Amino acid sequence: DPLSKLNKQPVQKSVAPHIFPAGHTCEMNLPIQTSDGGTGSVGIAPEADWRYYVINFAGNDHRCGQLGRALLLLEPSIELGNCFFKDEDFGMRGRATPTNQISTFFSSAAMMSFTQISEDSIAPTAELFAKISHLQKGVVSAALERHAQILALPRHSDMVVLAAFTILESLITHSPRSPWHGDSLNHQVSTKMALLNGRFTKPLDHPRIDCSDQKSLWKKLYDLRSAIAHGDIPDFSSKSLRDLHSRESAWELLSQALKRLLVLSLSEFELITALKDC
């Protein structure tokens, strides 16, 4: 189980000795100006307030990437930050830092919400990790890699919506074979995702969006995709988009759907392949 040792550990004891010379600690005290015109400072929070985990597991950097892809399919997702590799014979031998991902994470952190992680939410990790580890190169492995690459995009950019639809369309759509609307990408996405909703581990849901009419919902999400792709500024007060409420709520639902589609693709590849050609 790659998460057999999911514990909140003091960085000073587990990781910091490999970054800072012996006897040295990481200290920070930055002066800031507050919103009301006053002054203050930002420093390192007490260990009890740290909001991250150190995950230990046996494997190389390739396996670390596979674990990262599995963790991104959880609800809520878990993002891997710095990855350190230790050899039994030679000790700490390197560090892999996904620079773009970490940069975009911290630049968007002030606008992000944090969700409590439970044992139930991480329970699927071992099964997902095993499936990804045995996955052959193809459309699903490419989709998983692209899904991880979304993290390098600014989290509140419209580009994440286009990236998500690119992955979704690569899994379930084919190039339109005729000019009539029954074979359009909009029609394919709305009808196929409505069908797949019944195959997901649980139906799509969102507190601010009505998900009861899946076909209508996906037509509205595709309208959002088209507006962005054609250079328009999405207007969530318009008739076609107002039921999505906001870009944030639309992205939350789209992200949820994409993760469940990827999980289904790992389990029922034949179904996804057949649906793609329909």
Short mmCIF file of C-alpha atoms in Angstrom, two decimals:
data_model
loop_
_atom_site.label_atom_id
_atom_site.label_comp_id
_atom_site.label_asym_id
_atom_site.label_seq_id
_atom_site.Cartn_x
_atom_site.Cartn_y
_atom_site.Cartn_z
CA ASP A 1 0.00 0.00 0.00
CA PRO A 2 1.76 3.20 -1.14
CA LEU A 3 -0.01 5.16 1.57
CA SER A 4 0.80 2.78 4.40
CA LYS A 5 2.72 5.58 6.07
CA LEU A 6 0.54 8.63 5.61
CA ASN A 7 1.57 10.61 8.68
CA LYS A 8 2.01 14.25 9.55
CA GLN A 9 5.71 14.35 10.38
CA PRO A 10 7.88 17.27 11.43
CA VAL A 11 9.80 18.34 8.33
CA GLN A 12 12.79 19.17 10.50
CA LYS A 13 13.13 15.47 11.34
CA SER A 14 12.30 13.85 8.01
CA VAL A 15 13.17 16.14 5.10
CA ALA A 16 14.94 19.27 6.28
CA PRO A 17 18.20 17.49 7.22
CA HIS A 18 18.65 16.72 3.53
CA ILE A 19 18.19 20.37 2.53
CA PHE A 20 19.85 22.40 5.25
CA PRO A 21 23.33 21.79 6.72
CA ALA A 22 23.49 20.04 10.07
CA GLY A 23 22.59 22.36 12.92
CA HIS A 24 20.81 24.87 10.67
CA THR A 25 17.08 25.48 10.44
CA CYS A 26 14.85 27.24 7.95
CA GLU A 27 13.75 30.60 9.32
CA MET A 28 11.62 33.31 7.76
CA ASN A 29 10.29 36.63 8.99
CA LEU A 30 9.04 38.88 6.22
CA PRO A 31 7.61 42.36 6.89
CA ILE A 32 4.25 43.06 5.25
CA GLN A 33 1.72 45.87 5.01
CA THR A 34 -1.79 44.91 6.06
CA SER A 35 -4.98 45.80 4.18
CA ASP A 36 -5.86 48.47 6.76
CA GLY A 37 -2.54 50.26 6.29
CA GLY A 38 -0.79 48.78 9.30
CA THR A 39 2.34 46.64 9.37
CA GLY A 40 3.06 43.10 10.40
CA SER A 41 5.19 40.10 9.50
CA VAL A 42 4.86 36.65 7.99
CA GLY A 43 6.77 33.74 9.45
CA ILE A 44 6.71 29.95 9.56
CA ALA A 45 3.57 28.61 11.24
CA PRO A 46 3.82 26.34 14.29
CA GLU A 47 4.12 22.66 13.39
CA ALA A 48 0.59 22.02 14.69
CA ASP A 49 -0.76 24.30 11.95
CA TRP A 50 1.14 22.75 9.02
CA ARG A 51 -1.31 21.59 6.34
CA TYR A 52 0.60 18.92 4.44
CA TYR A 53 1.69 15.33 4.85
CA VAL A 54 4.89 13.43 4.20
CA ILE A 55 4.21 10.25 2.22
CA ASN A 56 6.76 7.43 2.34
CA PHE A 57 6.68 4.60 -0.17
CA ALA A 58 9.10 2.29 -1.96
CA GLY A 59 9.71 3.16 -5.61
CA ASN A 60 11.59 5.33 -8.08
CA ASP A 61 10.71 8.65 -9.73
CA HIS A 62 8.59 6.85 -12.36
CA ARG A 63 6.54 5.18 -9.63
CA CYS A 64 6.28 8.51 -7.87
CA GLY A 65 4.69 9.95 -11.02
CA GLN A 66 2.23 7.05 -11.14
CA LEU A 67 1.34 7.61 -7.48
CA GLY A 68 0.84 11.31 -8.20
CA ARG A 69 -1.61 10.51 -11.01
CA ALA A 70 -3.55 8.16 -8.72
CA LEU A 71 -3.77 10.77 -5.96
CA LEU A 72 -5.18 13.33 -8.41
CA LEU A 73 -8.14 11.03 -9.08
CA LEU A 74 -9.23 11.10 -5.44
CA GLU A 75 -12.07 13.29 -4.24
CA PRO A 76 -10.70 15.59 -2.99
CA SER A 77 -7.46 15.34 -4.94
CA ILE A 78 -4.06 15.16 -3.24
CA GLU A 79 -1.21 16.96 -4.99
CA LEU A 80 2.39 15.82 -4.60
CA GLY A 81 4.85 18.64 -4.05
CA ASN A 82 8.58 18.06 -3.56
CA CYS A 83 9.64 14.46 -4.12
CA PHE A 84 12.80 13.19 -2.41
CA PHE A 85 14.51 9.94 -3.37
CA LYS A 86 16.57 7.94 -0.90
CA ASP A 87 18.78 4.96 -1.73
CA GLU A 88 19.40 2.37 0.98
CA ASP A 89 23.10 2.22 0.11
CA PHE A 90 23.82 5.84 -0.75
CA GLY A 91 21.24 7.76 1.28
CA MET A 92 19.48 10.81 -0.07
CA ARG A 93 20.34 11.02 -3.76
CA GLY A 94 18.09 13.65 -5.26
CA ARG A 95 14.99 15.74 -5.34
CA ALA A 96 12.43 16.24 -8.10
CA THR A 97 10.46 19.45 -7.86
CA PRO A 98 7.54 20.07 -10.28
CA THR A 99 8.41 23.78 -10.52
CA ASN A 100 5.47 24.96 -12.61
CA GLN A 101 2.97 23.05 -10.48
CA ILE A 102 4.30 24.42 -7.19
CA SER A 103 4.51 27.95 -8.60
CA THR A 104 0.89 27.95 -9.78
CA PHE A 105 -0.27 26.33 -6.54
CA PHE A 106 1.19 29.04 -4.33
CA SER A 107 0.19 31.86 -6.69
CA SER A 108 -3.43 30.66 -6.45
CA ALA A 109 -3.42 29.52 -2.81
CA ALA A 110 -5.10 32.67 -1.49
CA MET A 111 -8.16 31.93 -3.65
CA MET A 112 -8.27 28.18 -3.00
CA SER A 113 -10.34 26.34 -0.44
CA PHE A 114 -8.88 23.49 1.59
CA THR A 115 -10.82 20.32 2.27
CA GLN A 116 -10.36 17.86 5.12
CA ILE A 117 -8.89 14.53 3.95
CA SER A 118 -10.35 11.41 5.55
CA GLU A 119 -9.41 7.74 5.50
CA ASP A 120 -12.44 7.07 3.30
CA SER A 121 -11.32 9.65 0.73
CA ILE A 122 -7.87 8.05 0.33
CA ALA A 123 -9.16 4.46 0.42
CA PRO A 124 -9.21 4.04 -3.42
CA THR A 125 -5.52 5.01 -3.74
CA ALA A 126 -4.00 1.51 -3.66
CA GLU A 127 -6.40 0.18 -6.32
CA LEU A 128 -5.92 3.21 -8.59
CA PHE A 129 -2.15 3.05 -8.15
CA ALA A 130 -2.12 -0.64 -9.12
CA LYS A 131 -4.22 -0.03 -12.24
CA ILE A 132 -2.08 2.89 -13.36
CA SER A 133 1.11 0.89 -12.71
CA HIS A 134 -0.05 -1.85 -15.11
CA LEU A 135 -1.49 0.50 -17.72
CA GLN A 136 -0.12 0.21 -21.25
CA LYS A 137 0.66 3.30 -23.29
CA GLY A 138 -2.41 4.54 -25.11
CA VAL A 139 -5.28 6.98 -24.97
CA VAL A 140 -5.96 6.46 -21.24
CA SER A 141 -2.32 6.80 -20.14
CA ALA A 142 -2.04 9.96 -22.27
CA ALA A 143 -5.23 11.32 -20.70
CA LEU A 144 -3.87 10.69 -17.19
CA GLU A 145 -0.63 12.46 -18.03
CA ARG A 146 -2.51 15.46 -19.44
CA HIS A 147 -4.71 15.50 -16.37
CA ALA A 148 -1.59 15.89 -14.22
CA GLN A 149 -0.30 18.64 -16.53
CA ILE A 150 -3.37 20.77 -15.74
CA LEU A 151 -1.68 21.51 -12.41
CA ALA A 152 0.94 23.57 -14.26
CA LEU A 153 -1.76 25.98 -15.45
CA PRO A 154 -2.93 28.93 -13.33
CA ARG A 155 -5.76 27.45 -11.26
CA HIS A 156 -8.21 30.26 -12.00
CA SER A 157 -7.43 30.51 -15.71
CA ASP A 158 -10.01 29.66 -18.36
CA MET A 159 -7.33 27.44 -19.90
CA VAL A 160 -8.04 24.72 -17.33
CA VAL A 161 -11.57 24.40 -18.76
CA LEU A 162 -10.21 23.95 -22.29
CA ALA A 163 -7.60 21.48 -21.04
CA ALA A 164 -10.25 19.41 -19.25
CA PHE A 165 -12.48 19.28 -22.33
CA THR A 166 -9.48 18.30 -24.47
CA ILE A 167 -8.90 15.28 -22.22
CA LEU A 168 -12.59 14.42 -22.03
CA GLU A 169 -13.04 14.62 -25.80
CA SER A 170 -9.93 12.48 -26.39
CA LEU A 171 -11.57 9.67 -24.41
CA ILE A 172 -15.16 9.64 -25.65
CA THR A 173 -15.45 11.50 -28.97
CA HIS A 174 -14.43 10.98 -32.57
CA SER A 175 -14.01 13.52 -35.35
CA PRO A 176 -17.47 14.44 -36.68
CA ARG A 177 -18.18 12.29 -39.74
CA SER A 178 -20.91 14.51 -41.18
CA PRO A 179 -21.91 18.17 -41.01
CA TRP A 180 -25.29 17.45 -39.43
CA HIS A 181 -25.67 18.25 -35.73
CA GLY A 182 -26.21 14.63 -34.63
CA ASP A 183 -22.47 13.95 -34.97
CA SER A 184 -21.16 17.25 -33.63
CA LEU A 185 -18.76 17.30 -30.68
CA ASN A 186 -21.40 19.12 -28.62
CA HIS A 187 -23.92 16.35 -29.29
CA GLN A 188 -21.39 13.57 -28.65
CA VAL A 189 -20.25 15.03 -25.34
CA SER A 190 -23.75 15.79 -24.03
CA THR A 191 -25.25 12.40 -24.94
CA LYS A 192 -22.27 10.24 -23.96
CA MET A 193 -21.57 11.95 -20.65
CA ALA A 194 -25.27 11.68 -19.78
CA LEU A 195 -25.06 7.92 -20.39
CA LEU A 196 -21.80 7.52 -18.47
CA ASN A 197 -23.16 9.30 -15.41
CA GLY A 198 -24.97 6.07 -14.57
CA ARG A 199 -21.70 4.12 -14.74
CA PHE A 200 -19.70 6.37 -12.41
CA THR A 201 -19.05 5.27 -8.82
CA LYS A 202 -21.66 7.87 -7.90
CA PRO A 203 -23.66 10.37 -10.00
CA LEU A 204 -22.33 13.87 -10.52
CA ASP A 205 -23.53 16.37 -7.99
CA HIS A 206 -22.95 20.00 -7.04
CA PRO A 207 -24.56 22.18 -4.35
CA ARG A 208 -25.15 25.10 -6.73
CA ILE A 209 -25.84 23.33 -10.04
CA ASP A 210 -28.86 21.21 -10.96
CA CYS A 211 -27.45 17.91 -12.27
CA SER A 212 -30.77 16.12 -12.80
CA ASP A 213 -30.88 16.68 -16.59
CA GLN A 214 -27.42 15.50 -17.59
CA LYS A 215 -27.80 16.09 -21.33
CA SER A 216 -28.89 19.69 -20.81
CA LEU A 217 -26.13 20.21 -18.23
CA TRP A 218 -23.40 19.07 -20.63
CA LYS A 219 -24.73 21.27 -23.41
CA LYS A 220 -24.32 24.24 -21.07
CA LEU A 221 -20.81 23.14 -20.07
CA TYR A 222 -19.95 22.77 -23.74
CA ASP A 223 -21.30 26.27 -24.39
CA LEU A 224 -18.80 27.48 -21.78
CA ARG A 225 -16.01 25.60 -23.53
CA SER A 226 -17.01 27.10 -26.89
CA ALA A 227 -17.18 30.64 -25.52
CA ILE A 228 -13.63 30.35 -24.17
CA ALA A 229 -12.29 28.63 -27.31
CA HIS A 230 -13.69 31.40 -29.54
CA GLY A 231 -12.24 34.19 -27.45
CA ASP A 232 -15.42 35.36 -25.74
CA ILE A 233 -15.62 36.30 -22.08
CA PRO A 234 -18.06 33.85 -20.45
CA ASP A 235 -21.18 35.66 -19.27
CA PHE A 236 -22.76 33.69 -16.44
CA SER A 237 -25.80 35.96 -16.48
CA SER A 238 -26.63 34.84 -20.03
CA LYS A 239 -29.37 32.30 -20.75
CA SER A 240 -26.92 29.57 -21.82
CA LEU A 241 -24.59 29.86 -18.81
CA ARG A 242 -26.59 31.23 -15.87
CA ASP A 243 -27.50 27.76 -14.59
CA LEU A 244 -23.76 27.13 -14.08
CA HIS A 245 -23.71 30.10 -11.66
CA SER A 246 -20.00 30.90 -11.94
CA ARG A 247 -16.73 29.81 -13.48
CA GLU A 248 -15.70 28.30 -10.12
CA SER A 249 -18.81 26.14 -9.76
CA ALA A 250 -18.62 25.07 -13.42
CA TRP A 251 -14.96 24.07 -12.97
CA GLU A 252 -15.71 22.15 -9.77
CA LEU A 253 -18.32 20.08 -11.59
CA LEU A 254 -16.20 19.62 -14.71
CA SER A 255 -13.20 18.55 -12.64
CA GLN A 256 -15.35 16.05 -10.74
CA ALA A 257 -16.70 14.61 -14.00
CA LEU A 258 -13.24 14.32 -15.55
CA LYS A 259 -11.86 12.44 -12.56
CA ARG A 260 -14.76 10.00 -12.57
CA LEU A 261 -14.40 9.46 -16.32
CA LEU A 262 -10.69 8.70 -15.90
CA VAL A 263 -11.41 6.26 -13.06
CA LEU A 264 -14.05 4.54 -15.21
CA SER A 265 -11.59 4.37 -18.12
CA LEU A 266 -9.16 2.43 -15.93
CA SER A 267 -11.84 -0.13 -15.07
CA GLU A 268 -13.92 -0.33 -18.25
CA PHE A 269 -11.59 0.49 -21.11
CA GLU A 270 -13.59 -1.60 -23.60
CA LEU A 271 -16.73 0.38 -22.84
CA ILE A 272 -14.95 3.71 -23.31
CA THR A 273 -13.38 2.52 -26.57
CA ALA A 274 -16.73 1.36 -27.95
CA LEU A 275 -18.43 4.59 -26.89
CA LYS A 276 -15.71 6.67 -28.53
CA ASP A 277 -16.50 5.17 -31.92
CA CYS A 278 -20.27 5.57 -31.60
#
